[in-house]
């Protein structure tokens, strides 16, 4: 038997240079494991609370000393002396002790730090790779990555309102090949952007952040890069969008506004919810797009229902801000017929156990689950193991640059190697291309 001897948190920095929390757990057998917590920029209204100090004299109010104090002085006493394999029960006790709907008492960052460090120390104690410890003996599916090679929205200081323009190497034979295809397309895109005189600086998730005149132009540049790199768009590689539409939805007028163009005093388009759905449909008809995330705003449930009714059989419709990894909102989605997939982010809900429950709920209702990073990340590659553990078949973890993104790809390459002949790279595209 192994017991938790100590739990300690410190303040570290994430990929945007903002403070975040790292938790270290040590057992009575001197086994030690750490976990650190990511942070979003385009966060959903109903996410679990990320506790920030608000003290303007430190990190412009973004310090996490209060969350750290909660770990060291309130959560540690709950965990110390407990058995390291008691993940489910200990997550439950921490949630109960917090006793709020959105984990605002201790902070979801504090609770999740403990939850993830606990599972790592459990895996080390069991002498198992993390994905095997969490997922058991049937965990063997390597996820199809959604690689975000052009960044816009809240992740880049450029002209694009859509947040993510992604490629999916759906027909790659292995994960290793999927990474190679993605990397070659990424570098080809760089040279094409350069040729056209665009900047090749990258955004928060490592994709390029050029000032292109429209979403269509971004998509067309990617299609050119796919072809020039020697791949077939619509067959080997499909496209995925994360519109992050809550960011450009105007609540007062209930319309979707080309916000960045408006700000630059250029001609801009304003769309009603129905028009936004029709616009997305046009994009999907014109280009080999088979996955659309947050095409509508988080509270525009009627728009989601309308989009799903029209496009359910044709594309993967992914709820991120809409569901915030929370069973309550996912169930509402089932009832209303909103979306057919869910994005899974550990820190939207705040414990490993609840995250696994949400994935299970989605899968039992034939909703695809896609494990995802946040735009602010650390070197922690927990989500790579999680995607294999839960056999989700899909992961979204950014572009082919910046070590905070690459760390996850590298971990998956190692997992694939470790699984050997057991490894399966899933063609996770259940939607027929036109
Ligand atoms: C998203 C995420 C990750 P953020 O919207 O899907 O790409 O962004 O972490 O900023 O919410
Ligand atoms: Mg999103």
Short mmCIF file of N, CA and C and ligand atoms in Angstrom, two decimals, residues 16 38-44 47 148 154-155 163-164 166 204-205 242-244 247 293-294 320-321 343 345 347-348 372-377 396-398 405, ligand 1:
data_model
loop_
_atom_site.label_atom_id
_atom_site.label_comp_id
_atom_site.label_asym_id
_atom_site.label_seq_id
_atom_site.Cartn_x
_atom_site.Cartn_y
_atom_site.Cartn_z
N UNK A 16 2.16 31.68 -22.29
CA UNK A 16 1.99 33.11 -22.55
C UNK A 16 2.75 33.95 -21.53
N UNK A 38 -3.25 24.33 -17.48
CA UNK A 38 -3.32 25.28 -18.60
C UNK A 38 -4.37 26.36 -18.35
N UNK A 39 -4.47 27.27 -19.31
CA UNK A 39 -5.41 28.39 -19.14
C UNK A 39 -5.93 28.87 -20.49
N UNK A 40 -7.22 29.15 -20.57
CA UNK A 40 -7.82 29.56 -21.84
C UNK A 40 -7.83 31.07 -22.04
N UNK A 41 -7.99 31.49 -23.31
CA UNK A 41 -8.17 32.92 -23.61
C UNK A 41 -9.62 33.16 -24.01
N UNK A 42 -10.16 32.25 -24.82
CA UNK A 42 -11.57 32.38 -25.23
C UNK A 42 -12.36 31.41 -24.36
N UNK A 43 -12.56 31.79 -23.12
CA UNK A 43 -13.17 30.86 -22.17
C UNK A 43 -14.70 30.89 -22.24
N UNK A 44 -15.30 29.73 -21.97
CA UNK A 44 -16.76 29.65 -21.93
C UNK A 44 -17.28 30.27 -20.64
N UNK A 47 -17.59 27.83 -17.56
CA UNK A 47 -16.45 27.00 -17.13
C UNK A 47 -16.28 27.06 -15.62
N UNK A 148 -3.73 23.09 -35.66
CA UNK A 148 -4.19 24.47 -35.87
C UNK A 148 -3.09 25.30 -36.52
N UNK A 154 -9.07 35.33 -30.66
CA UNK A 154 -8.42 35.80 -29.44
C UNK A 154 -6.99 35.28 -29.29
N UNK A 155 -6.54 34.44 -30.23
CA UNK A 155 -5.21 33.84 -30.12
C UNK A 155 -4.16 34.54 -30.96
N UNK A 163 -11.06 31.58 -34.97
CA UNK A 163 -9.91 31.40 -34.09
C UNK A 163 -8.90 30.34 -34.60
N UNK A 164 -9.42 29.27 -35.21
CA UNK A 164 -8.52 28.17 -35.57
C UNK A 164 -8.86 27.59 -36.93
N UNK A 166 -7.69 24.42 -38.95
CA UNK A 166 -6.93 23.20 -38.63
C UNK A 166 -6.92 22.20 -39.78
N UNK A 204 -0.75 32.12 -30.46
CA UNK A 204 -0.65 31.44 -29.17
C UNK A 204 -0.52 29.92 -29.29
N UNK A 205 -1.11 29.35 -30.33
CA UNK A 205 -1.08 27.89 -30.44
C UNK A 205 -0.10 27.41 -31.50
N UNK A 242 -12.32 26.04 -35.76
CA UNK A 242 -12.92 26.47 -34.49
C UNK A 242 -13.21 27.95 -34.66
N UNK A 243 -14.49 28.26 -34.84
CA UNK A 243 -14.87 29.66 -35.05
C UNK A 243 -14.78 30.45 -33.74
N UNK A 244 -14.95 29.77 -32.62
CA UNK A 244 -15.02 30.44 -31.31
C UNK A 244 -15.99 31.63 -31.40
N UNK A 247 -16.92 34.81 -29.25
CA UNK A 247 -16.03 35.97 -29.22
C UNK A 247 -16.50 37.10 -30.14
N UNK A 293 -16.21 23.63 -34.96
CA UNK A 293 -16.35 23.83 -33.51
C UNK A 293 -16.87 25.24 -33.24
N UNK A 294 -17.73 25.35 -32.26
CA UNK A 294 -18.27 26.65 -31.83
C UNK A 294 -18.58 27.57 -33.01
N UNK A 320 -17.75 23.41 -27.68
CA UNK A 320 -16.67 23.68 -26.72
C UNK A 320 -17.24 24.61 -25.64
N UNK A 321 -17.30 25.91 -25.94
CA UNK A 321 -17.91 26.85 -24.98
C UNK A 321 -19.35 26.45 -24.65
N UNK A 343 -15.91 18.98 -27.17
CA UNK A 343 -14.50 19.20 -26.89
C UNK A 343 -14.29 18.98 -25.39
N UNK A 345 -11.97 19.54 -22.15
CA UNK A 345 -10.87 20.28 -21.53
C UNK A 345 -10.93 20.06 -20.03
N UNK A 347 -9.63 21.50 -17.52
CA UNK A 347 -9.81 22.62 -16.59
C UNK A 347 -11.15 23.33 -16.75
N UNK A 348 -11.97 22.90 -17.72
CA UNK A 348 -13.32 23.47 -17.78
C UNK A 348 -14.20 22.87 -16.68
N UNK A 372 -8.69 18.17 -25.65
CA UNK A 372 -8.10 19.43 -26.12
C UNK A 372 -7.18 20.10 -25.11
N UNK A 373 -6.20 20.79 -25.65
CA UNK A 373 -5.34 21.70 -24.89
C UNK A 373 -6.08 23.01 -24.62
N UNK A 374 -5.42 23.96 -23.95
CA UNK A 374 -5.88 25.34 -23.87
C UNK A 374 -4.87 26.21 -24.63
N UNK A 375 -5.26 27.44 -24.91
CA UNK A 375 -4.32 28.29 -25.65
C UNK A 375 -3.11 28.66 -24.78
N UNK A 376 -3.29 28.72 -23.47
CA UNK A 376 -2.15 28.89 -22.57
C UNK A 376 -1.79 27.52 -22.02
N UNK A 377 -0.62 27.01 -22.36
CA UNK A 377 -0.24 25.65 -21.96
C UNK A 377 1.10 25.66 -21.22
N UNK A 396 -6.96 17.75 -29.99
CA UNK A 396 -6.67 19.07 -30.55
C UNK A 396 -5.57 19.65 -29.68
N UNK A 397 -4.38 19.79 -30.25
CA UNK A 397 -3.29 20.28 -29.42
C UNK A 397 -2.33 21.20 -30.18
N UNK A 398 -2.91 21.98 -31.08
CA UNK A 398 -2.16 23.07 -31.67
C UNK A 398 -1.35 22.71 -32.89
N UNK A 405 3.17 22.93 -27.44
CA UNK A 405 2.27 22.10 -28.30
C UNK A 405 2.98 20.79 -28.68
C1 LIG B 1 -10.54 26.57 -27.82
C2 LIG B 1 -9.28 26.68 -27.01
C3 LIG B 1 -8.16 25.79 -27.39
P1 LIG B 1 -8.85 28.61 -25.34
O1 LIG B 1 -11.30 27.53 -27.95
O2 LIG B 1 -10.86 25.48 -28.29
O3 LIG B 1 -7.82 25.85 -28.74
O4 LIG B 1 -8.88 28.01 -26.83
O5 LIG B 1 -7.98 27.73 -24.53
O6 LIG B 1 -8.31 30.00 -25.51
O7 LIG B 1 -10.26 28.60 -24.85
#
